[in-house]
């Protein structure tokens, strides 16, 4: 695909996933500058990105630590040259232990746990491989997904990790994913701080037991500013801020949408037109996408290969182009196998999305 470098946007086939590098640059500056000013590390979440080339680009712009949702994402990050990786999830089962141990010998790697049995399995795997793995206890601060309940329950688990050969107890994770899209900013902030008090309160209990806690991590794009600088928290883990989407932009308007899907008009009618991309190219799990820069044109339906756009008078003809901003950037990245990085209307890079379509 090197033949595309330098080509204008109009020369591209469609549908095509686009990343506007100028917008990404501005989003990165805003987040990394804020993290530095507030004294916290910004660990960029790779579940939103899934692209090794984009990770390298972020690394070159100051983002050297990353977060992965799954083991395969961490492997893609390591292959891209990232050396400080947290898997913000439980890695369980003998099928994954050999891969995890091999990765722990390549990079500074951490995982999350919430079960004693998992701690024992991780310890056995690291001992067998001669590797060392950093471990965080995940604390359930209200999402009701994974995690130990806040408070005393985390102390014996921390003690178990500390005594386990091949493991290093590093600290705690508490993710407030259930709060990210709360529209009212005051409500979002108040509930976020309730969770952070539970998380940092658990830190204090572990430290009281004589165990050092060096990492306390959490937050996402919707709550980062309420967590960055919160006493006792050392890092934040946003990811969607790099790409953004039309839903996240409603609660985080300071970050602009760098991701769009280039489409072509294939049919027109008096009150609507149809695009050549549907739900196989644009995620609709968070709602309808929007037509970039065209507020009078409303997307009302996505089928597998078509998008219907309604408007009072149709301003396009077959062959015209539209960019569509999805409602969920993470899920949309997962639908594509490559992305086209553009700057000022021309192709600057073509990157494979190595972790798309993988869930291991």
PDB file of C-alpha atoms in Angstrom, residues 83-349:
ATOM      1  CA  UNK A  83       8.140  -1.848  26.448  1.00  0.00           C
ATOM      2  CA  UNK A  84       5.832  -0.834  29.339  1.00  0.00           C
ATOM      3  CA  UNK A  85       2.480  -2.626  29.111  1.00  0.00           C
ATOM      4  CA  UNK A  86      -0.379  -3.302  31.520  1.00  0.00           C
ATOM      5  CA  UNK A  87      -3.009  -5.896  30.648  1.00  0.00           C
ATOM      6  CA  UNK A  88      -6.030  -4.386  32.399  1.00  0.00           C
ATOM      7  CA  UNK A  89      -7.710  -7.740  32.686  1.00  0.00           C
ATOM      8  CA  UNK A  90      -7.440 -11.187  34.199  1.00  0.00           C
ATOM      9  CA  UNK A  91      -5.366 -13.632  32.141  1.00  0.00           C
ATOM     10  CA  UNK A  92      -6.621 -17.098  33.045  1.00  0.00           C
ATOM     11  CA  UNK A  93      -6.068 -20.633  31.757  1.00  0.00           C
ATOM     12  CA  UNK A  94      -3.111 -22.836  30.825  1.00  0.00           C
ATOM     13  CA  UNK A  95      -3.450 -21.997  27.129  1.00  0.00           C
ATOM     14  CA  UNK A  96      -2.395 -18.397  27.804  1.00  0.00           C
ATOM     15  CA  UNK A  97       0.282 -18.905  30.459  1.00  0.00           C
ATOM     16  CA  UNK A  98       3.114 -19.772  28.071  1.00  0.00           C
ATOM     17  CA  UNK A  99       2.376 -16.720  25.909  1.00  0.00           C
ATOM     18  CA  UNK A 100       2.148 -14.484  28.959  1.00  0.00           C
ATOM     19  CA  UNK A 101       5.457 -15.731  30.359  1.00  0.00           C
ATOM     20  CA  UNK A 102       7.192 -15.259  27.009  1.00  0.00           C
ATOM     21  CA  UNK A 103       5.879 -11.697  26.827  1.00  0.00           C
ATOM     22  CA  UNK A 104       7.000 -10.969  30.399  1.00  0.00           C
ATOM     23  CA  UNK A 105      10.564 -11.789  29.338  1.00  0.00           C
ATOM     24  CA  UNK A 106      10.378  -9.237  26.491  1.00  0.00           C
ATOM     25  CA  UNK A 107       8.826  -6.183  28.165  1.00  0.00           C
ATOM     26  CA  UNK A 108       7.903  -4.709  31.531  1.00  0.00           C
ATOM     27  CA  UNK A 109       4.535  -6.400  31.862  1.00  0.00           C
ATOM     28  CA  UNK A 110       1.745  -6.184  34.413  1.00  0.00           C
ATOM     29  CA  UNK A 111      -1.608  -7.944  34.690  1.00  0.00           C
ATOM     30  CA  UNK A 112      -4.654  -7.607  36.916  1.00  0.00           C
ATOM     31  CA  UNK A 113      -5.985 -10.275  39.274  1.00  0.00           C
ATOM     32  CA  UNK A 114      -8.954 -10.719  41.582  1.00  0.00           C
ATOM     33  CA  UNK A 115      -8.682 -14.429  42.466  1.00  0.00           C
ATOM     34  CA  UNK A 116      -6.153 -16.323  44.589  1.00  0.00           C
ATOM     35  CA  UNK A 117      -6.224 -19.272  42.178  1.00  0.00           C
ATOM     36  CA  UNK A 118      -5.151 -17.013  39.330  1.00  0.00           C
ATOM     37  CA  UNK A 119      -2.260 -15.707  41.438  1.00  0.00           C
ATOM     38  CA  UNK A 120      -1.027 -19.270  41.963  1.00  0.00           C
ATOM     39  CA  UNK A 121      -1.324 -20.094  38.258  1.00  0.00           C
ATOM     40  CA  UNK A 122       0.597 -16.964  37.277  1.00  0.00           C
ATOM     41  CA  UNK A 123       3.322 -17.702  39.808  1.00  0.00           C
ATOM     42  CA  UNK A 124       3.804 -21.251  38.536  1.00  0.00           C
ATOM     43  CA  UNK A 125       4.023 -20.052  34.926  1.00  0.00           C
ATOM     44  CA  UNK A 126       6.551 -17.315  35.697  1.00  0.00           C
ATOM     45  CA  UNK A 127       8.719 -19.672  37.771  1.00  0.00           C
ATOM     46  CA  UNK A 128       8.762 -22.223  34.964  1.00  0.00           C
ATOM     47  CA  UNK A 129       9.843 -19.575  32.446  1.00  0.00           C
ATOM     48  CA  UNK A 130      12.255 -17.709  34.689  1.00  0.00           C
ATOM     49  CA  UNK A 131      10.235 -14.512  34.232  1.00  0.00           C
ATOM     50  CA  UNK A 132       8.941 -11.788  36.542  1.00  0.00           C
ATOM     51  CA  UNK A 133       5.435 -10.382  36.212  1.00  0.00           C
ATOM     52  CA  UNK A 134       4.035  -7.242  37.827  1.00  0.00           C
ATOM     53  CA  UNK A 135       0.579  -7.710  39.343  1.00  0.00           C
ATOM     54  CA  UNK A 136      -2.201  -5.260  40.186  1.00  0.00           C
ATOM     55  CA  UNK A 137      -5.284  -6.181  42.171  1.00  0.00           C
ATOM     56  CA  UNK A 138      -8.400  -5.026  40.368  1.00  0.00           C
ATOM     57  CA  UNK A 139     -10.877  -3.306  42.682  1.00  0.00           C
ATOM     58  CA  UNK A 140     -14.569  -3.201  41.764  1.00  0.00           C
ATOM     59  CA  UNK A 141     -15.474   0.456  42.279  1.00  0.00           C
ATOM     60  CA  UNK A 142     -19.016   0.095  40.975  1.00  0.00           C
ATOM     61  CA  UNK A 143     -18.875  -1.426  37.516  1.00  0.00           C
ATOM     62  CA  UNK A 144     -19.846  -4.891  38.831  1.00  0.00           C
ATOM     63  CA  UNK A 145     -17.710  -6.743  36.316  1.00  0.00           C
ATOM     64  CA  UNK A 146     -14.348  -7.971  37.604  1.00  0.00           C
ATOM     65  CA  UNK A 147     -12.532  -7.040  40.776  1.00  0.00           C
ATOM     66  CA  UNK A 148     -12.286  -7.493  44.522  1.00  0.00           C
ATOM     67  CA  UNK A 149     -14.684  -5.421  46.587  1.00  0.00           C
ATOM     68  CA  UNK A 150     -13.045  -2.322  48.076  1.00  0.00           C
ATOM     69  CA  UNK A 151     -11.654  -2.640  51.572  1.00  0.00           C
ATOM     70  CA  UNK A 152     -10.103  -5.422  53.620  1.00  0.00           C
ATOM     71  CA  UNK A 153     -10.641  -8.200  51.051  1.00  0.00           C
ATOM     72  CA  UNK A 154      -7.709  -6.932  48.986  1.00  0.00           C
ATOM     73  CA  UNK A 155      -5.172  -7.235  51.820  1.00  0.00           C
ATOM     74  CA  UNK A 156      -4.778 -11.052  51.931  1.00  0.00           C
ATOM     75  CA  UNK A 157      -4.631 -11.130  48.131  1.00  0.00           C
ATOM     76  CA  UNK A 158      -1.822  -8.563  48.157  1.00  0.00           C
ATOM     77  CA  UNK A 159       0.003 -10.638  50.768  1.00  0.00           C
ATOM     78  CA  UNK A 160      -0.377 -13.745  48.618  1.00  0.00           C
ATOM     79  CA  UNK A 161       1.029 -11.959  45.563  1.00  0.00           C
ATOM     80  CA  UNK A 162       3.930 -10.581  47.582  1.00  0.00           C
ATOM     81  CA  UNK A 163       4.887 -14.095  48.715  1.00  0.00           C
ATOM     82  CA  UNK A 164       4.497 -15.706  45.261  1.00  0.00           C
ATOM     83  CA  UNK A 165       7.742 -16.446  43.368  1.00  0.00           C
ATOM     84  CA  UNK A 166       7.894 -14.856  39.934  1.00  0.00           C
ATOM     85  CA  UNK A 167       5.357 -12.171  40.840  1.00  0.00           C
ATOM     86  CA  UNK A 168       5.802  -8.586  42.009  1.00  0.00           C
ATOM     87  CA  UNK A 169       2.938  -6.797  43.734  1.00  0.00           C
ATOM     88  CA  UNK A 170       2.736  -3.326  42.189  1.00  0.00           C
ATOM     89  CA  UNK A 171      -0.615  -1.906  43.218  1.00  0.00           C
ATOM     90  CA  UNK A 172      -4.272  -1.455  42.309  1.00  0.00           C
ATOM     91  CA  UNK A 173      -6.560  -0.804  39.361  1.00  0.00           C
ATOM     92  CA  UNK A 174     -10.082   0.576  39.593  1.00  0.00           C
ATOM     93  CA  UNK A 175     -11.904   1.322  36.335  1.00  0.00           C
ATOM     94  CA  UNK A 176     -15.122   3.348  36.288  1.00  0.00           C
ATOM     95  CA  UNK A 177     -16.400   2.385  32.848  1.00  0.00           C
ATOM     96  CA  UNK A 178     -20.005   2.677  33.999  1.00  0.00           C
ATOM     97  CA  UNK A 179     -19.506   6.430  34.515  1.00  0.00           C
ATOM     98  CA  UNK A 180     -17.797   7.428  31.270  1.00  0.00           C
ATOM     99  CA  UNK A 181     -20.839   8.696  29.368  1.00  0.00           C
ATOM    100  CA  UNK A 182     -22.945  10.234  32.161  1.00  0.00           C
ATOM    101  CA  UNK A 183     -24.133  13.489  30.522  1.00  0.00           C
ATOM    102  CA  UNK A 184     -24.212  15.659  33.646  1.00  0.00           C
ATOM    103  CA  UNK A 185     -20.620  16.601  34.434  1.00  0.00           C
ATOM    104  CA  UNK A 186     -21.260  17.235  38.134  1.00  0.00           C
ATOM    105  CA  UNK A 187     -22.910  13.846  38.581  1.00  0.00           C
ATOM    106  CA  UNK A 188     -20.075  12.158  36.684  1.00  0.00           C
ATOM    107  CA  UNK A 189     -17.469  13.893  38.831  1.00  0.00           C
ATOM    108  CA  UNK A 190     -19.200  13.098  42.130  1.00  0.00           C
ATOM    109  CA  UNK A 191     -19.639   9.414  41.314  1.00  0.00           C
ATOM    110  CA  UNK A 192     -16.083   9.220  39.997  1.00  0.00           C
ATOM    111  CA  UNK A 193     -14.710  10.622  43.250  1.00  0.00           C
ATOM    112  CA  UNK A 194     -16.773   8.111  45.240  1.00  0.00           C
ATOM    113  CA  UNK A 195     -15.016   5.336  43.334  1.00  0.00           C
ATOM    114  CA  UNK A 196     -11.598   6.913  43.725  1.00  0.00           C
ATOM    115  CA  UNK A 197     -12.090   7.164  47.489  1.00  0.00           C
ATOM    116  CA  UNK A 198     -12.879   3.436  47.559  1.00  0.00           C
ATOM    117  CA  UNK A 199      -9.765   2.721  45.494  1.00  0.00           C
ATOM    118  CA  UNK A 200      -7.381   4.913  47.468  1.00  0.00           C
ATOM    119  CA  UNK A 201      -8.932   3.775  50.743  1.00  0.00           C
ATOM    120  CA  UNK A 202      -8.025   0.224  49.782  1.00  0.00           C
ATOM    121  CA  UNK A 203      -4.518   1.433  49.043  1.00  0.00           C
ATOM    122  CA  UNK A 204      -4.250   2.789  52.571  1.00  0.00           C
ATOM    123  CA  UNK A 205      -5.343  -0.528  54.083  1.00  0.00           C
ATOM    124  CA  UNK A 206      -2.727  -2.450  52.103  1.00  0.00           C
ATOM    125  CA  UNK A 207      -0.027   0.019  53.067  1.00  0.00           C
ATOM    126  CA  UNK A 208      -1.128  -0.247  56.705  1.00  0.00           C
ATOM    127  CA  UNK A 209      -0.431  -3.980  56.415  1.00  0.00           C
ATOM    128  CA  UNK A 210       3.156  -3.118  55.506  1.00  0.00           C
ATOM    129  CA  UNK A 211       2.947  -3.645  51.745  1.00  0.00           C
ATOM    130  CA  UNK A 212       4.138  -0.930  49.370  1.00  0.00           C
ATOM    131  CA  UNK A 213       1.707   0.249  46.685  1.00  0.00           C
ATOM    132  CA  UNK A 214       3.521   1.938  43.805  1.00  0.00           C
ATOM    133  CA  UNK A 215       0.757   2.033  41.166  1.00  0.00           C
ATOM    134  CA  UNK A 216      -2.871   3.132  41.505  1.00  0.00           C
ATOM    135  CA  UNK A 217      -4.471   3.379  38.080  1.00  0.00           C
ATOM    136  CA  UNK A 218      -7.914   4.021  36.655  1.00  0.00           C
ATOM    137  CA  UNK A 219     -10.253   6.361  34.763  1.00  0.00           C
ATOM    138  CA  UNK A 220     -11.093   6.662  31.092  1.00  0.00           C
ATOM    139  CA  UNK A 221     -11.659   9.407  28.564  1.00  0.00           C
ATOM    140  CA  UNK A 222     -14.910  10.417  30.268  1.00  0.00           C
ATOM    141  CA  UNK A 223     -13.461  10.695  33.786  1.00  0.00           C
ATOM    142  CA  UNK A 224      -9.749  11.390  33.326  1.00  0.00           C
ATOM    143  CA  UNK A 225      -9.814  14.992  34.594  1.00  0.00           C
ATOM    144  CA  UNK A 226     -11.545  13.974  37.838  1.00  0.00           C
ATOM    145  CA  UNK A 227      -8.919  11.292  38.530  1.00  0.00           C
ATOM    146  CA  UNK A 228      -5.739  13.013  37.334  1.00  0.00           C
ATOM    147  CA  UNK A 229      -4.372  14.648  40.450  1.00  0.00           C
ATOM    148  CA  UNK A 230      -6.721  12.822  42.838  1.00  0.00           C
ATOM    149  CA  UNK A 231      -4.675  12.119  45.996  1.00  0.00           C
ATOM    150  CA  UNK A 232      -3.244   8.602  45.943  1.00  0.00           C
ATOM    151  CA  UNK A 233      -3.743   7.954  42.208  1.00  0.00           C
ATOM    152  CA  UNK A 234      -0.562   7.603  40.137  1.00  0.00           C
ATOM    153  CA  UNK A 235      -1.863   7.179  36.587  1.00  0.00           C
ATOM    154  CA  UNK A 236      -4.871   7.404  34.290  1.00  0.00           C
ATOM    155  CA  UNK A 237      -5.767   5.078  31.422  1.00  0.00           C
ATOM    156  CA  UNK A 238      -7.784   6.830  28.701  1.00  0.00           C
ATOM    157  CA  UNK A 239      -7.745   5.587  25.116  1.00  0.00           C
ATOM    158  CA  UNK A 240     -10.718   6.869  23.141  1.00  0.00           C
ATOM    159  CA  UNK A 241      -9.412  10.450  23.398  1.00  0.00           C
ATOM    160  CA  UNK A 242      -6.992   9.647  20.556  1.00  0.00           C
ATOM    161  CA  UNK A 243      -9.750   8.785  18.064  1.00  0.00           C
ATOM    162  CA  UNK A 244     -13.026   9.979  19.607  1.00  0.00           C
ATOM    163  CA  UNK A 245     -16.512   9.398  18.224  1.00  0.00           C
ATOM    164  CA  UNK A 246     -19.787  11.283  18.030  1.00  0.00           C
ATOM    165  CA  UNK A 247     -21.014   9.888  21.373  1.00  0.00           C
ATOM    166  CA  UNK A 248     -17.856  10.526  23.414  1.00  0.00           C
ATOM    167  CA  UNK A 249     -17.564  13.986  21.873  1.00  0.00           C
ATOM    168  CA  UNK A 250     -20.803  14.972  23.631  1.00  0.00           C
ATOM    169  CA  UNK A 251     -19.181  14.518  27.050  1.00  0.00           C
ATOM    170  CA  UNK A 252     -15.610  15.398  26.031  1.00  0.00           C
ATOM    171  CA  UNK A 253     -15.874  18.224  23.459  1.00  0.00           C
ATOM    172  CA  UNK A 254     -12.274  19.303  24.143  1.00  0.00           C
ATOM    173  CA  UNK A 255     -11.118  16.293  22.091  1.00  0.00           C
ATOM    174  CA  UNK A 256     -12.021  16.207  18.400  1.00  0.00           C
ATOM    175  CA  UNK A 257     -12.853  13.232  16.206  1.00  0.00           C
ATOM    176  CA  UNK A 258      -9.830  12.004  14.257  1.00  0.00           C
ATOM    177  CA  UNK A 259     -11.485   8.800  13.040  1.00  0.00           C
ATOM    178  CA  UNK A 260     -13.916   8.745  10.141  1.00  0.00           C
ATOM    179  CA  UNK A 261     -15.070   6.320   7.485  1.00  0.00           C
ATOM    180  CA  UNK A 262     -14.697   7.501   3.904  1.00  0.00           C
ATOM    181  CA  UNK A 263     -17.796   6.503   1.933  1.00  0.00           C
ATOM    182  CA  UNK A 264     -19.293   6.998  -1.519  1.00  0.00           C
ATOM    183  CA  UNK A 265     -22.863   7.919  -2.437  1.00  0.00           C
ATOM    184  CA  UNK A 266     -24.289   5.038  -4.491  1.00  0.00           C
ATOM    185  CA  UNK A 267     -27.965   6.051  -4.760  1.00  0.00           C
ATOM    186  CA  UNK A 268     -30.114   9.167  -4.355  1.00  0.00           C
ATOM    187  CA  UNK A 269     -33.832   9.712  -3.786  1.00  0.00           C
ATOM    188  CA  UNK A 270     -35.838  12.934  -3.233  1.00  0.00           C
ATOM    189  CA  UNK A 271     -35.478  12.813   0.575  1.00  0.00           C
ATOM    190  CA  UNK A 272     -32.513  10.535   1.183  1.00  0.00           C
ATOM    191  CA  UNK A 273     -29.326   9.114  -0.225  1.00  0.00           C
ATOM    192  CA  UNK A 274     -27.446   5.874   0.360  1.00  0.00           C
ATOM    193  CA  UNK A 275     -23.770   5.276   1.139  1.00  0.00           C
ATOM    194  CA  UNK A 276     -21.622   2.252   0.328  1.00  0.00           C
ATOM    195  CA  UNK A 277     -20.739   1.403   3.952  1.00  0.00           C
ATOM    196  CA  UNK A 278     -22.947  -0.218   6.554  1.00  0.00           C
ATOM    197  CA  UNK A 279     -22.692  -1.991   9.879  1.00  0.00           C
ATOM    198  CA  UNK A 280     -19.816  -4.165   8.649  1.00  0.00           C
ATOM    199  CA  UNK A 281     -17.698  -1.000   8.409  1.00  0.00           C
ATOM    200  CA  UNK A 282     -19.293   1.333  11.002  1.00  0.00           C
ATOM    201  CA  UNK A 283     -20.218   0.164  14.485  1.00  0.00           C
ATOM    202  CA  UNK A 284     -23.763   0.969  15.571  1.00  0.00           C
ATOM    203  CA  UNK A 285     -23.733  -0.556  19.073  1.00  0.00           C
ATOM    204  CA  UNK A 286     -23.744   2.911  20.695  1.00  0.00           C
ATOM    205  CA  UNK A 287     -26.235   4.406  18.253  1.00  0.00           C
ATOM    206  CA  UNK A 288     -26.279   6.072  14.857  1.00  0.00           C
ATOM    207  CA  UNK A 289     -23.137   7.632  13.375  1.00  0.00           C
ATOM    208  CA  UNK A 290     -23.146  11.146  11.930  1.00  0.00           C
ATOM    209  CA  UNK A 291     -22.114  12.652   8.602  1.00  0.00           C
ATOM    210  CA  UNK A 292     -18.994  14.724   9.224  1.00  0.00           C
ATOM    211  CA  UNK A 293     -19.607  18.455   8.846  1.00  0.00           C
ATOM    212  CA  UNK A 294     -23.192  17.996   7.592  1.00  0.00           C
ATOM    213  CA  UNK A 295     -25.627  18.624  10.481  1.00  0.00           C
ATOM    214  CA  UNK A 296     -28.638  18.825   8.142  1.00  0.00           C
ATOM    215  CA  UNK A 297     -28.011  15.278   6.892  1.00  0.00           C
ATOM    216  CA  UNK A 298     -29.162  12.598   9.349  1.00  0.00           C
ATOM    217  CA  UNK A 299     -28.208   8.938   9.288  1.00  0.00           C
ATOM    218  CA  UNK A 300     -31.327   6.929  10.113  1.00  0.00           C
ATOM    219  CA  UNK A 301     -30.434   3.346   9.244  1.00  0.00           C
ATOM    220  CA  UNK A 302     -27.457   1.042   8.798  1.00  0.00           C
ATOM    221  CA  UNK A 303     -27.814  -2.336   7.159  1.00  0.00           C
ATOM    222  CA  UNK A 304     -24.827  -4.592   6.526  1.00  0.00           C
ATOM    223  CA  UNK A 305     -23.521  -2.779   3.433  1.00  0.00           C
ATOM    224  CA  UNK A 306     -25.629   0.400   3.256  1.00  0.00           C
ATOM    225  CA  UNK A 307     -26.190   3.592   5.240  1.00  0.00           C
ATOM    226  CA  UNK A 308     -29.354   5.634   4.692  1.00  0.00           C
ATOM    227  CA  UNK A 309     -28.996   9.409   5.105  1.00  0.00           C
ATOM    228  CA  UNK A 310     -32.133  11.565   5.250  1.00  0.00           C
ATOM    229  CA  UNK A 311     -32.290  15.278   4.410  1.00  0.00           C
ATOM    230  CA  UNK A 312     -34.816  17.860   3.221  1.00  0.00           C
ATOM    231  CA  UNK A 313     -33.189  18.211  -0.173  1.00  0.00           C
ATOM    232  CA  UNK A 314     -30.525  15.859  -1.449  1.00  0.00           C
ATOM    233  CA  UNK A 315     -27.283  17.813  -2.020  1.00  0.00           C
ATOM    234  CA  UNK A 316     -25.333  14.964  -3.617  1.00  0.00           C
ATOM    235  CA  UNK A 317     -25.206  12.707  -6.655  1.00  0.00           C
ATOM    236  CA  UNK A 318     -23.948   9.178  -7.102  1.00  0.00           C
ATOM    237  CA  UNK A 319     -20.172   9.116  -6.822  1.00  0.00           C
ATOM    238  CA  UNK A 320     -19.902  11.989  -4.339  1.00  0.00           C
ATOM    239  CA  UNK A 321     -18.042  11.388  -1.082  1.00  0.00           C
ATOM    240  CA  UNK A 322     -19.046  11.668   2.563  1.00  0.00           C
ATOM    241  CA  UNK A 323     -17.071  11.012   5.734  1.00  0.00           C
ATOM    242  CA  UNK A 324     -18.988   9.314   8.533  1.00  0.00           C
ATOM    243  CA  UNK A 325     -18.048   9.615  12.218  1.00  0.00           C
ATOM    244  CA  UNK A 326     -19.034   6.481  14.144  1.00  0.00           C
ATOM    245  CA  UNK A 327     -20.783   6.384  17.503  1.00  0.00           C
ATOM    246  CA  UNK A 328     -18.198   3.953  18.917  1.00  0.00           C
ATOM    247  CA  UNK A 329     -14.587   4.336  17.848  1.00  0.00           C
ATOM    248  CA  UNK A 330     -13.274   1.197  19.595  1.00  0.00           C
ATOM    249  CA  UNK A 331     -15.738  -1.177  17.956  1.00  0.00           C
ATOM    250  CA  UNK A 332     -15.279   0.484  14.552  1.00  0.00           C
ATOM    251  CA  UNK A 333     -11.493   0.003  14.646  1.00  0.00           C
ATOM    252  CA  UNK A 334     -12.168  -3.671  15.324  1.00  0.00           C
ATOM    253  CA  UNK A 335     -14.098  -3.969  12.038  1.00  0.00           C
ATOM    254  CA  UNK A 336     -11.186  -2.909   9.801  1.00  0.00           C
ATOM    255  CA  UNK A 337      -7.867  -4.471   8.835  1.00  0.00           C
ATOM    256  CA  UNK A 338      -6.041  -1.259   7.901  1.00  0.00           C
ATOM    257  CA  UNK A 339      -6.261   2.471   8.479  1.00  0.00           C
ATOM    258  CA  UNK A 340      -5.213   5.358   6.271  1.00  0.00           C
ATOM    259  CA  UNK A 341      -3.415   8.131   8.166  1.00  0.00           C
ATOM    260  CA  UNK A 342      -3.986  11.470   6.462  1.00  0.00           C
ATOM    261  CA  UNK A 343      -2.677  14.970   6.941  1.00  0.00           C
ATOM    262  CA  UNK A 344      -4.142  18.009   5.199  1.00  0.00           C
ATOM    263  CA  UNK A 345      -6.048  15.840   2.742  1.00  0.00           C
ATOM    264  CA  UNK A 346      -3.168  13.572   1.690  1.00  0.00           C
ATOM    265  CA  UNK A 347      -2.123  10.073   2.710  1.00  0.00           C
ATOM    266  CA  UNK A 348       0.848  10.076   5.090  1.00  0.00           C
ATOM    267  CA  UNK A 349       0.832   6.432   6.202  1.00  0.00           C
TER     268      UNK A 349
END
